mmCIF file of C-alpha atoms in Angstrom:
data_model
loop_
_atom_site.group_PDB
_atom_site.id
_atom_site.type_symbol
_atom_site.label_atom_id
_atom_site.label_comp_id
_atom_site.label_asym_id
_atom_site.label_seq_id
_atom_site.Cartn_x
_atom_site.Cartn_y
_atom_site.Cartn_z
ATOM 1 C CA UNK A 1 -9.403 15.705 -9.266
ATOM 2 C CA UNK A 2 -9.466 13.333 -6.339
ATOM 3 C CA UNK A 3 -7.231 13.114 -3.402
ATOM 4 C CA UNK A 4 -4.442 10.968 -3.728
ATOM 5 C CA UNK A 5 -3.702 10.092 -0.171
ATOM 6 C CA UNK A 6 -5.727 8.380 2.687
ATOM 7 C CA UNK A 7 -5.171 7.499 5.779
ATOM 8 C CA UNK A 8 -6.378 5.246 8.593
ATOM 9 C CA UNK A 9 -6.622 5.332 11.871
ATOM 10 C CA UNK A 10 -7.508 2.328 14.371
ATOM 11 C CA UNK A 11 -6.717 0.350 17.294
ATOM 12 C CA UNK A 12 -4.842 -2.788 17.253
ATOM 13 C CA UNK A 13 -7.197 -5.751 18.598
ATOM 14 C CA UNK A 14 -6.449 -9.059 20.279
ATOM 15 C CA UNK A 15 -8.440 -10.730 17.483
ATOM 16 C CA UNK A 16 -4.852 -9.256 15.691
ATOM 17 C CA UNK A 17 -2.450 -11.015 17.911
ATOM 18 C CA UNK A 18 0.310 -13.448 16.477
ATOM 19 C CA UNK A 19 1.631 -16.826 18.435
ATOM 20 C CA UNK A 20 4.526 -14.463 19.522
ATOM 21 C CA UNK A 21 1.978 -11.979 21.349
ATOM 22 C CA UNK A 22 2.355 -9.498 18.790
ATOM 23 C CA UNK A 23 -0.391 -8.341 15.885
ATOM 24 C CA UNK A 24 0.100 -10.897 13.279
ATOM 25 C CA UNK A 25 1.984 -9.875 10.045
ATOM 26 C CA UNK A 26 -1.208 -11.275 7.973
ATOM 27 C CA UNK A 27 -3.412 -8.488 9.610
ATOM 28 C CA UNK A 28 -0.934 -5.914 8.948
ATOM 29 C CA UNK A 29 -1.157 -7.329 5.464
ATOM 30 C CA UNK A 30 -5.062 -7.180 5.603
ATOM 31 C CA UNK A 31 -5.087 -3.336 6.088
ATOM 32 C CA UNK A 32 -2.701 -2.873 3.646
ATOM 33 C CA UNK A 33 -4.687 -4.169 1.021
ATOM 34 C CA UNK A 34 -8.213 -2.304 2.782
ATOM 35 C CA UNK A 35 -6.255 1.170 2.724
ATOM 36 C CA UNK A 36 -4.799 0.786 -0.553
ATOM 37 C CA UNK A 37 -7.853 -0.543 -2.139
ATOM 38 C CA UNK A 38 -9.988 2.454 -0.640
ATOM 39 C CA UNK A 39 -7.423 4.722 -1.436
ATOM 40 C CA UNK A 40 -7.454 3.374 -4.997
ATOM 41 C CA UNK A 41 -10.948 3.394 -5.607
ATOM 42 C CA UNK A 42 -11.354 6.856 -4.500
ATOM 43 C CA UNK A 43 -8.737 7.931 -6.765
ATOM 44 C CA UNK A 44 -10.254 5.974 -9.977
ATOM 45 C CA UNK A 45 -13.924 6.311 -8.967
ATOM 46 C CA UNK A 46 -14.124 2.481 -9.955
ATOM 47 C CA UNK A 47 -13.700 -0.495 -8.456
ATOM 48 C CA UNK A 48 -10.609 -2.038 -8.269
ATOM 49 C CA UNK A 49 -8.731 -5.008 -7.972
ATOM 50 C CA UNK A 50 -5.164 -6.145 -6.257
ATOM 51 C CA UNK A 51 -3.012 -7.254 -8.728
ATOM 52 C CA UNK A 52 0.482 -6.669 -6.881
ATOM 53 C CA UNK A 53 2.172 -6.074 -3.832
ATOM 54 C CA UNK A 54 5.651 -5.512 -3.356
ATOM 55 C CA UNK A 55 8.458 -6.124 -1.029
ATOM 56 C CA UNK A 56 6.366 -5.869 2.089
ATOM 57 C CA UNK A 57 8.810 -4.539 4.915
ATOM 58 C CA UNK A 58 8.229 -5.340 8.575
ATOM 59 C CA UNK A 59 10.792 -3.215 10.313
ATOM 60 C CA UNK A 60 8.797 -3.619 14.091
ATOM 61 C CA UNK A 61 6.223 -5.285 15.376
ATOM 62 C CA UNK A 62 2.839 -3.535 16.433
ATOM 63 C CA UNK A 63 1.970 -4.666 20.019
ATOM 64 C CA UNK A 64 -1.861 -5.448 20.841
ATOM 65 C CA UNK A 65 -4.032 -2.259 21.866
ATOM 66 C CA UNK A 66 -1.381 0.072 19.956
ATOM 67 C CA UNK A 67 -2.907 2.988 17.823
ATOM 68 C CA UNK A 68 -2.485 2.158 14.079
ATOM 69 C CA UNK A 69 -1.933 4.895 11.379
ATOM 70 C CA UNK A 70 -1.535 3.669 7.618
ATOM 71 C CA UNK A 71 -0.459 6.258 5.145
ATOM 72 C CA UNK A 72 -1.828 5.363 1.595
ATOM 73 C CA UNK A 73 -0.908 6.974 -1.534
ATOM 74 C CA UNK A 74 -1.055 7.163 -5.091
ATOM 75 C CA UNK A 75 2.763 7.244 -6.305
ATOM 76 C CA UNK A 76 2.269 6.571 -9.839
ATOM 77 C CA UNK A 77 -0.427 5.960 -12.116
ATOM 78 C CA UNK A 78 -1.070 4.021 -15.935
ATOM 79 C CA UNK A 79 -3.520 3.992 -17.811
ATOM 80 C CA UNK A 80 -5.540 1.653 -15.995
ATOM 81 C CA UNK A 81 -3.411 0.924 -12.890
ATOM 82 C CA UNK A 82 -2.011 2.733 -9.625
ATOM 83 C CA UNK A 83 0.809 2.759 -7.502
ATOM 84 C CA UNK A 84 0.053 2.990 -3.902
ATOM 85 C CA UNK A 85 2.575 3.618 -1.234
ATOM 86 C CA UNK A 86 1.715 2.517 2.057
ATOM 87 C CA UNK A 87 2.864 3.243 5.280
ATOM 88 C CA UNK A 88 1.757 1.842 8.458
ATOM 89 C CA UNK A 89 2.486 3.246 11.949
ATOM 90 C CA UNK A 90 1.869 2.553 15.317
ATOM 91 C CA UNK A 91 2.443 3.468 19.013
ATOM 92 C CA UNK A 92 0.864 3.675 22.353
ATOM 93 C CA UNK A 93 -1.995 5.654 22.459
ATOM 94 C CA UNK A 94 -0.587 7.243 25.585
ATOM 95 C CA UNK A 95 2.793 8.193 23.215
ATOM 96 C CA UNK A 96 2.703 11.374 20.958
ATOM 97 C CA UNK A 97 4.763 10.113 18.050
ATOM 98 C CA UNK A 98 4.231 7.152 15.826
ATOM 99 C CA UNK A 99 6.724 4.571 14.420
ATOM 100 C CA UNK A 100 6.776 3.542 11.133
ATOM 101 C CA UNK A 101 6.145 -0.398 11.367
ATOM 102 C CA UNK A 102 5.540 -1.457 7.700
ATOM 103 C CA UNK A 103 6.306 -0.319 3.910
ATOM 104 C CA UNK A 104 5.300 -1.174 0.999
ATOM 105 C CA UNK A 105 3.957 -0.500 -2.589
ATOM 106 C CA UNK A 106 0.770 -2.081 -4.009
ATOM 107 C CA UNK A 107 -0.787 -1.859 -7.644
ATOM 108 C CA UNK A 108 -4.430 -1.953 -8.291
ATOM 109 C CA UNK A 109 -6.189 -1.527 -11.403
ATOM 110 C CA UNK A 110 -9.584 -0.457 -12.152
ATOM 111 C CA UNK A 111 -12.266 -2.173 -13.437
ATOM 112 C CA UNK A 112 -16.115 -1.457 -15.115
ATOM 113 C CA UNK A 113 -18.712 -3.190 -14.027
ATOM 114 C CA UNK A 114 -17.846 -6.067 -16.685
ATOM 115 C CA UNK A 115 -14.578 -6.708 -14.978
ATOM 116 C CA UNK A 116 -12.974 -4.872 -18.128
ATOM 117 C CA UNK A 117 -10.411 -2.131 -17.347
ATOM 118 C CA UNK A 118 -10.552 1.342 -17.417
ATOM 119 C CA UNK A 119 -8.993 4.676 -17.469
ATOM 120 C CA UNK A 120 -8.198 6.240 -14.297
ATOM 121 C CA UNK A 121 -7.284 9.984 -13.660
ATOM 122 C CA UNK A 122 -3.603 10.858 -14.830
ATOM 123 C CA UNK A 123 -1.527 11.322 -11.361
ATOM 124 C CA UNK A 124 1.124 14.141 -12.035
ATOM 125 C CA UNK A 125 3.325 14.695 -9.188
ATOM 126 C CA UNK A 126 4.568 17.997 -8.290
ATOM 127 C CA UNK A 127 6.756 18.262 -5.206
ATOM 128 C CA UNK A 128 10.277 16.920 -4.993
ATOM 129 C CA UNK A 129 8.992 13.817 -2.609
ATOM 130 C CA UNK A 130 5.982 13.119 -5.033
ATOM 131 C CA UNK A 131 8.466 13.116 -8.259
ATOM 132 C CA UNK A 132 11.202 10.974 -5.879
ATOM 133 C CA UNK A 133 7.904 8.230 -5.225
ATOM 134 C CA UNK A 134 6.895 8.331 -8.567
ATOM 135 C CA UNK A 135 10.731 7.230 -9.623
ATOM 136 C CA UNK A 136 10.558 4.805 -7.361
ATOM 137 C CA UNK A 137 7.425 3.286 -8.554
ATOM 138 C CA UNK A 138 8.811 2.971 -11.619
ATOM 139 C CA UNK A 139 11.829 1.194 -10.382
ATOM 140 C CA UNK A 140 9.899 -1.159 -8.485
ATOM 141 C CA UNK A 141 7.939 -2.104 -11.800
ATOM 142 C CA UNK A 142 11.629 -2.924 -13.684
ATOM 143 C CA UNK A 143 12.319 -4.784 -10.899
ATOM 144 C CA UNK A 144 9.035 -6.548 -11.059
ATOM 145 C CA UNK A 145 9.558 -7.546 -14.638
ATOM 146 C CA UNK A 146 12.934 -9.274 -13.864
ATOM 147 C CA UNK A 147 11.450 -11.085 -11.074
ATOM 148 C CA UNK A 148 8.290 -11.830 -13.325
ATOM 149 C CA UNK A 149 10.768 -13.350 -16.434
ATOM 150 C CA UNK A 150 12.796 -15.112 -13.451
ATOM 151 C CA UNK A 151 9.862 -17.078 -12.140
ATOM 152 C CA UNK A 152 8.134 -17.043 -15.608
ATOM 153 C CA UNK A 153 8.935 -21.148 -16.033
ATOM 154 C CA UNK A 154 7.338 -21.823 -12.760
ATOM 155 C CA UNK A 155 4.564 -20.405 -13.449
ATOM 156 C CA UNK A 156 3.557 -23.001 -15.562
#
């Protein structure tokens, strides 16, 4: 069975920066999206396709020229869709430890060539953190389904 974690590893650029001299949060969102949909697709063996993220959390922002890390993982699996956590990191390259930045959990499913879905591999966890993440994934997806009958008559 595939891997079910990835991670990246990269330096922040000033093509990244923000008005406020930091990297911007829409870059941060950019390789959240690249390392879950790699991480994804590796997983499935399929393309795949965004179809959620969730609760993005900035809890400090990544300076220009700091060494990124982003932590992907699969957390939870359907039949056609998958849970990835992701993590991103960052800290002088001159520092040993990384800070964790950014956190959040995005869904992709997989798709044939026909844009129909398919099956991906079943994702069992098996350590204590792996079964706490997959609880949490499903938590997340009750909480997406009030938000989603909440904003249901403005979607309209």
């Amino acid at each position: 069975m595939n891997n079910n974690k990835q991670t990246f590893q990269f330096l922040s650029e000033p093509t990244d920066v923000n008005y406020g001299g930091q990297v911007h949060g829409g870059a941060v969102m950019k390789w959240i999206d690249q390392s879950g949909y790699s991480c994804a697709c590796m997983w499935s063996g399929a393309y795949c396709v965004t179809v959620y993220v969730g609760g993005i959390r900035f809890y400090k922002p990544i300076k220009i020229g700091d060494l990124v890390k982003i932590d992907a993982q699969v957390v939870y699996t359907g039949n056609s869709s998958m849970h990835i956590a992701i993590d991103v990191y960052s800290k002088e390259v001159t520092q040993a430890d990384f800070e964790k930045k950014t956190h959040c959990v995005i869904v992709f499913v997989a798709l044939d060539k026909n844009g129909n879905k398919v099956t991906v591999p079943k994702w069992i966890p098996n350590t204590a953190h792996e079964i706490e993440m997959a609880n949490y994934a499903k938590k997340l997806m009750d909480l997406r389904k009030k938000i989603e009958g909440e904003m249901s008559p403005f979607l309209k």
